[in-house]
mmCIF file of C-alpha atoms in Angstrom:
data_model
loop_
_atom_site.group_PDB
_atom_site.id
_atom_site.type_symbol
_atom_site.label_atom_id
_atom_site.label_comp_id
_atom_site.label_asym_id
_atom_site.label_seq_id
_atom_site.Cartn_x
_atom_site.Cartn_y
_atom_site.Cartn_z
ATOM 1 C CA GLY A 1 14.289 0.444 -16.744
ATOM 2 C CA GLU A 2 12.565 3.619 -17.834
ATOM 3 C CA ASP A 3 14.690 6.598 -18.760
ATOM 4 C CA VAL A 4 13.206 10.098 -19.040
ATOM 5 C CA GLU A 5 15.186 12.983 -20.506
ATOM 6 C CA GLN A 6 14.661 16.738 -20.672
ATOM 7 C CA SER A 7 16.742 19.748 -21.541
ATOM 8 C CA LEU A 8 17.969 21.572 -18.447
ATOM 9 C CA PHE A 9 17.097 25.167 -19.221
ATOM 10 C CA LEU A 10 14.661 27.327 -21.187
ATOM 11 C CA SER A 11 14.397 31.096 -21.291
ATOM 12 C CA VAL A 12 11.388 32.954 -22.751
ATOM 13 C CA ARG A 13 9.999 36.471 -22.714
ATOM 14 C CA GLU A 14 6.854 37.266 -20.784
ATOM 15 C CA GLY A 15 3.806 36.874 -23.010
ATOM 16 C CA ASP A 16 5.471 34.384 -25.370
ATOM 17 C CA SER A 17 4.689 30.673 -25.478
ATOM 18 C CA SER A 18 7.005 28.191 -23.777
ATOM 19 C CA VAL A 19 7.505 24.661 -25.020
ATOM 20 C CA ILE A 20 9.203 22.157 -22.762
ATOM 21 C CA ASN A 21 10.148 18.822 -24.289
ATOM 22 C CA CYS A 22 10.653 15.372 -22.846
ATOM 23 C CA THR A 23 11.546 11.952 -24.207
ATOM 24 C CA TYR A 24 11.015 8.610 -22.529
ATOM 25 C CA THR A 25 12.140 5.116 -23.376
ATOM 26 C CA ASP A 26 9.452 2.699 -22.189
ATOM 27 C CA SER A 27 6.638 2.556 -24.716
ATOM 28 C CA SER A 28 4.420 0.736 -22.208
ATOM 29 C CA SER A 29 4.271 3.747 -19.866
ATOM 30 C CA THR A 30 0.602 4.298 -19.141
ATOM 31 C CA TYR A 31 0.531 7.791 -17.674
ATOM 32 C CA LEU A 32 2.770 10.748 -18.438
ATOM 33 C CA TYR A 33 2.881 13.685 -16.084
ATOM 34 C CA TRP A 34 4.097 17.242 -15.830
ATOM 35 C CA TYR A 35 5.018 18.501 -12.369
ATOM 36 C CA LYS A 36 6.032 22.035 -11.378
ATOM 37 C CA GLN A 37 8.531 22.873 -8.636
ATOM 38 C CA GLU A 38 8.790 26.416 -7.367
ATOM 39 C CA PRO A 39 11.913 27.500 -5.432
ATOM 40 C CA GLY A 40 12.192 25.883 -2.019
ATOM 41 C CA ALA A 41 9.042 23.825 -2.474
ATOM 42 C CA GLY A 42 7.995 20.317 -3.333
ATOM 43 C CA LEU A 43 6.610 19.244 -6.686
ATOM 44 C CA GLN A 44 2.996 19.890 -7.625
ATOM 45 C CA LEU A 45 1.093 18.082 -10.331
ATOM 46 C CA LEU A 46 0.338 20.376 -13.271
ATOM 47 C CA THR A 47 -1.319 18.047 -15.719
ATOM 48 C CA TYR A 48 -1.151 14.535 -17.101
ATOM 49 C CA ILE A 49 -2.043 12.573 -20.197
ATOM 50 C CA PHE A 50 -3.007 8.957 -20.690
ATOM 51 C CA SER A 51 -0.888 7.016 -23.122
ATOM 52 C CA ASN A 52 -3.867 6.487 -25.451
ATOM 53 C CA MET A 53 -4.305 10.243 -25.967
ATOM 54 C CA ASP A 54 -2.468 12.537 -28.370
ATOM 55 C CA MET A 55 -3.299 15.881 -26.858
ATOM 56 C CA LYS A 56 -4.755 17.419 -23.750
ATOM 57 C CA GLN A 57 -5.568 21.076 -23.157
ATOM 58 C CA ASP A 58 -6.086 22.664 -19.778
ATOM 59 C CA GLN A 59 -6.450 26.459 -19.837
ATOM 60 C CA ARG A 60 -2.990 27.816 -20.791
ATOM 61 C CA LEU A 61 -1.425 24.364 -20.824
ATOM 62 C CA THR A 62 -1.309 22.031 -23.812
ATOM 63 C CA VAL A 63 0.247 18.589 -23.612
ATOM 64 C CA LEU A 64 1.204 16.773 -26.800
ATOM 65 C CA LEU A 65 2.145 13.106 -26.898
ATOM 66 C CA ASN A 66 3.855 11.411 -29.828
ATOM 67 C CA LYS A 67 3.849 7.741 -28.889
ATOM 68 C CA LYS A 68 5.760 6.646 -31.955
ATOM 69 C CA ASP A 69 8.722 8.862 -31.058
ATOM 70 C CA LYS A 70 8.096 8.575 -27.285
ATOM 71 C CA HIS A 71 8.071 12.353 -27.070
ATOM 72 C CA LEU A 72 6.041 14.505 -24.716
ATOM 73 C CA SER A 73 5.781 18.280 -24.714
ATOM 74 C CA LEU A 74 4.231 20.921 -22.504
ATOM 75 C CA ARG A 75 3.216 24.218 -24.056
ATOM 76 C CA ILE A 76 2.458 27.172 -21.796
ATOM 77 C CA ALA A 77 0.618 29.950 -23.600
ATOM 78 C CA ASP A 78 1.104 33.598 -22.608
ATOM 79 C CA THR A 79 3.928 32.747 -20.222
ATOM 80 C CA GLN A 80 3.982 34.845 -17.048
ATOM 81 C CA THR A 81 6.754 35.553 -14.529
ATOM 82 C CA GLY A 82 4.851 33.341 -12.080
ATOM 83 C CA ASP A 83 5.495 30.423 -14.416
ATOM 84 C CA SER A 84 9.214 30.583 -13.609
ATOM 85 C CA ALA A 85 9.968 27.225 -12.011
ATOM 86 C CA ILE A 86 11.444 23.809 -12.708
ATOM 87 C CA TYR A 87 9.182 21.549 -14.761
ATOM 88 C CA PHE A 88 9.512 17.799 -14.452
ATOM 89 C CA CYS A 89 8.298 15.245 -16.919
ATOM 90 C CA ALA A 90 7.427 11.879 -15.367
ATOM 91 C CA ALA A 91 6.434 8.471 -16.695
ATOM 92 C CA PHE A 92 4.446 5.804 -14.924
ATOM 93 C CA LYS A 93 4.081 2.168 -15.845
ATOM 94 C CA GLY A 94 1.126 0.362 -14.398
ATOM 95 C CA GLY A 95 1.817 -2.552 -12.085
ATOM 96 C CA TYR A 96 5.140 -1.261 -10.810
ATOM 97 C CA GLN A 97 3.864 1.587 -8.621
ATOM 98 C CA LYS A 98 6.898 3.634 -9.591
ATOM 99 C CA VAL A 99 7.165 6.993 -11.257
ATOM 100 C CA THR A 100 10.348 7.861 -13.166
ATOM 101 C CA PHE A 101 11.203 11.553 -13.346
ATOM 102 C CA GLY A 102 13.254 13.474 -15.846
ATOM 103 C CA THR A 103 16.050 15.818 -14.824
ATOM 104 C CA GLY A 104 13.733 18.844 -14.849
ATOM 105 C CA THR A 105 13.734 21.915 -17.103
ATOM 106 C CA LYS A 106 14.292 25.260 -15.444
ATOM 107 C CA LEU A 107 12.036 27.834 -17.086
ATOM 108 C CA GLN A 108 13.167 31.440 -16.802
ATOM 109 C CA VAL A 109 10.626 34.093 -17.798
ATOM 110 C CA ILE A 110 12.131 37.450 -18.714
ATOM 111 C CA PRO A 111 9.872 40.460 -18.028
ATOM 112 C CA ASN B 1 -5.225 20.396 5.347
ATOM 113 C CA ALA B 2 -1.623 19.349 6.045
ATOM 114 C CA GLY B 3 -1.142 16.862 3.155
ATOM 115 C CA VAL B 4 2.406 15.484 3.314
ATOM 116 C CA THR B 5 4.633 16.741 6.112
ATOM 117 C CA GLN B 6 8.359 16.097 6.382
ATOM 118 C CA THR B 7 10.543 16.595 9.424
ATOM 119 C CA PRO B 8 13.121 17.923 9.871
ATOM 120 C CA LYS B 9 13.332 20.470 7.063
ATOM 121 C CA PHE B 10 17.064 21.036 7.481
ATOM 122 C CA ARG B 11 19.800 18.979 9.079
ATOM 123 C CA VAL B 12 23.587 18.996 9.115
ATOM 124 C CA LEU B 13 25.341 15.736 9.958
ATOM 125 C CA LYS B 14 28.926 14.637 10.329
ATOM 126 C CA THR B 15 30.163 11.634 8.360
ATOM 127 C CA GLY B 16 29.229 8.452 10.169
ATOM 128 C CA GLN B 17 26.308 9.877 12.137
ATOM 129 C CA SER B 18 22.849 8.421 11.852
ATOM 130 C CA MET B 19 19.485 10.078 11.492
ATOM 131 C CA THR B 20 15.877 9.462 10.545
ATOM 132 C CA LEU B 21 13.646 11.538 8.304
ATOM 133 C CA LEU B 22 9.957 11.333 9.067
ATOM 134 C CA CYS B 23 7.183 11.630 6.518
ATOM 135 C CA ALA B 24 3.553 11.844 7.588
ATOM 136 C CA GLN B 25 0.475 12.033 5.364
ATOM 137 C CA ASP B 26 -3.098 12.637 6.413
ATOM 138 C CA MET B 27 -4.796 11.649 3.149
ATOM 139 C CA ASN B 28 -5.094 7.912 3.868
ATOM 140 C CA HIS B 29 -2.906 7.119 0.867
ATOM 141 C CA GLU B 30 -1.696 3.577 0.328
ATOM 142 C CA TYR B 31 1.502 4.371 -1.535
ATOM 143 C CA MET B 32 4.428 6.329 -0.161
ATOM 144 C CA TYR B 33 7.814 7.168 -1.663
ATOM 145 C CA TRP B 34 11.179 8.651 -0.791
ATOM 146 C CA TYR B 35 13.099 10.494 -3.509
ATOM 147 C CA ARG B 36 16.340 12.411 -3.491
ATOM 148 C CA GLN B 37 16.902 15.447 -5.687
ATOM 149 C CA ASP B 38 20.366 16.360 -6.890
ATOM 150 C CA PRO B 39 21.342 19.095 -9.383
ATOM 151 C CA GLY B 40 21.128 17.894 -12.979
ATOM 152 C CA MET B 41 19.835 14.458 -11.947
ATOM 153 C CA GLY B 42 16.175 15.056 -11.308
ATOM 154 C CA LEU B 43 14.441 12.934 -8.711
ATOM 155 C CA ARG B 44 15.661 9.445 -8.021
ATOM 156 C CA LEU B 45 13.604 6.909 -6.130
ATOM 157 C CA ILE B 46 15.245 5.572 -2.982
ATOM 158 C CA HIS B 47 12.569 3.313 -1.470
ATOM 159 C CA TYR B 48 8.837 3.033 -1.670
ATOM 160 C CA SER B 49 5.906 1.341 0.026
ATOM 161 C CA VAL B 50 2.671 -0.003 -1.397
ATOM 162 C CA GLY B 51 1.004 -0.362 1.975
ATOM 163 C CA GLU B 52 1.436 -0.572 5.720
ATOM 164 C CA GLY B 53 4.139 -3.027 6.669
ATOM 165 C CA THR B 54 5.614 -3.264 3.156
ATOM 166 C CA THR B 55 8.685 -1.609 1.622
ATOM 167 C CA ALA B 56 10.629 -2.030 -1.610
ATOM 168 C CA LYS B 57 13.876 -0.761 -3.100
ATOM 169 C CA GLY B 58 13.983 1.941 -5.715
ATOM 170 C CA GLU B 59 16.845 3.002 -7.990
ATOM 171 C CA VAL B 60 19.285 4.204 -5.323
ATOM 172 C CA PRO B 61 18.584 2.292 -2.064
ATOM 173 C CA ASP B 62 22.154 1.749 -0.841
ATOM 174 C CA GLY B 63 22.944 3.446 2.456
ATOM 175 C CA TYR B 64 19.269 3.928 3.353
ATOM 176 C CA ASN B 65 16.657 1.960 5.225
ATOM 177 C CA VAL B 66 12.924 2.547 5.538
ATOM 178 C CA SER B 67 9.993 1.465 7.633
ATOM 179 C CA ARG B 68 6.219 1.760 7.288
ATOM 180 C CA LEU B 69 4.828 0.582 10.599
ATOM 181 C CA LYS B 70 1.775 2.829 10.320
ATOM 182 C CA LYS B 71 -0.092 3.657 7.130
ATOM 183 C CA GLN B 72 0.327 7.390 7.594
ATOM 184 C CA ASN B 73 4.080 7.368 8.300
ATOM 185 C CA PHE B 74 7.100 6.471 6.189
ATOM 186 C CA LEU B 75 10.525 6.753 7.804
ATOM 187 C CA LEU B 76 13.833 7.065 5.965
ATOM 188 C CA GLY B 77 16.946 6.178 7.930
ATOM 189 C CA LEU B 78 20.622 6.797 7.307
ATOM 190 C CA GLU B 79 22.665 4.474 9.506
ATOM 191 C CA SER B 80 26.090 5.944 8.718
ATOM 192 C CA ALA B 81 25.859 9.186 6.770
ATOM 193 C CA ALA B 82 28.285 9.879 3.929
ATOM 194 C CA PRO B 83 28.970 13.153 2.057
ATOM 195 C CA SER B 84 27.428 11.537 -1.068
ATOM 196 C CA GLN B 85 24.110 11.577 0.785
ATOM 197 C CA THR B 86 24.056 15.374 0.853
ATOM 198 C CA SER B 87 20.851 16.103 -1.002
ATOM 199 C CA VAL B 88 17.294 17.316 -0.786
ATOM 200 C CA TYR B 89 14.948 14.496 0.172
ATOM 201 C CA PHE B 90 11.317 14.446 -0.851
ATOM 202 C CA CYS B 91 8.569 12.261 0.454
ATOM 203 C CA ALA B 92 5.479 11.672 -1.661
ATOM 204 C CA SER B 93 2.254 9.754 -1.340
ATOM 205 C CA SER B 94 -0.369 8.502 -3.753
ATOM 206 C CA LYS B 95 -3.882 7.163 -3.304
ATOM 207 C CA SER B 96 -3.622 4.844 -6.276
ATOM 208 C CA SER B 97 -1.023 3.322 -8.489
ATOM 209 C CA THR B 98 -1.384 5.915 -11.224
ATOM 210 C CA GLY B 99 1.600 8.122 -10.561
ATOM 211 C CA GLU B 100 -0.301 11.126 -9.251
ATOM 212 C CA LEU B 101 1.976 12.016 -6.370
ATOM 213 C CA PHE B 102 1.538 14.505 -3.565
ATOM 214 C CA PHE B 103 4.857 15.848 -2.319
ATOM 215 C CA GLY B 104 6.146 17.196 0.941
ATOM 216 C CA GLU B 105 8.213 20.383 1.000
ATOM 217 C CA GLY B 106 11.506 18.565 1.208
ATOM 218 C CA SER B 107 14.261 17.994 3.758
ATOM 219 C CA ARG B 108 17.675 19.451 3.015
ATOM 220 C CA LEU B 109 20.442 17.258 4.420
ATOM 221 C CA THR B 110 24.110 18.199 4.455
ATOM 222 C CA VAL B 111 26.741 15.643 5.440
ATOM 223 C CA LEU B 112 30.142 17.095 6.285
#
């Protein structure tokens, strides 16, 4: 089955850019997602990218997809303390109605 | 707009006890899911449902049962709780099979 991997922790200074990386194993995944989890809360969808796209930009967020290497990244520009959270990468394969999540990357923003 | 609501939010059980977690969604979504979240392991799918009256096993179904008698509700049962089931449980729903999930706030279960 699908396997999604992320590093566990990232620390950045306020105002810098953050880049969170993710790798997945199933090249037939059709949608790739980034979810954000704030302390004590459920996950909320941040952004997503279709597998036939290379890049998607949404305000401060930029998603890059390298299908050849099965690598996904999320760049947060001008990182703020409110961006401190756990970020989950997720992969979805059409027809199976299942989403596979990575381990989550805890982003710490230092003021 | 309630979205996805889970009850209870916290529960402490003794080994061998049973309990049911209730998930309710008011968005008329077809798909519903139960995940567990453990440190360093991300979210793992326990069971899911693609419609009223249907359920299917996920990655870690052992020790759990589910039911989807009504479209808006998805119940997760533990028949005989074990300490390994100590976790935070998340319910999610989706209106289509695209992976865009709406999550509840989670239910923290401790089994002593």
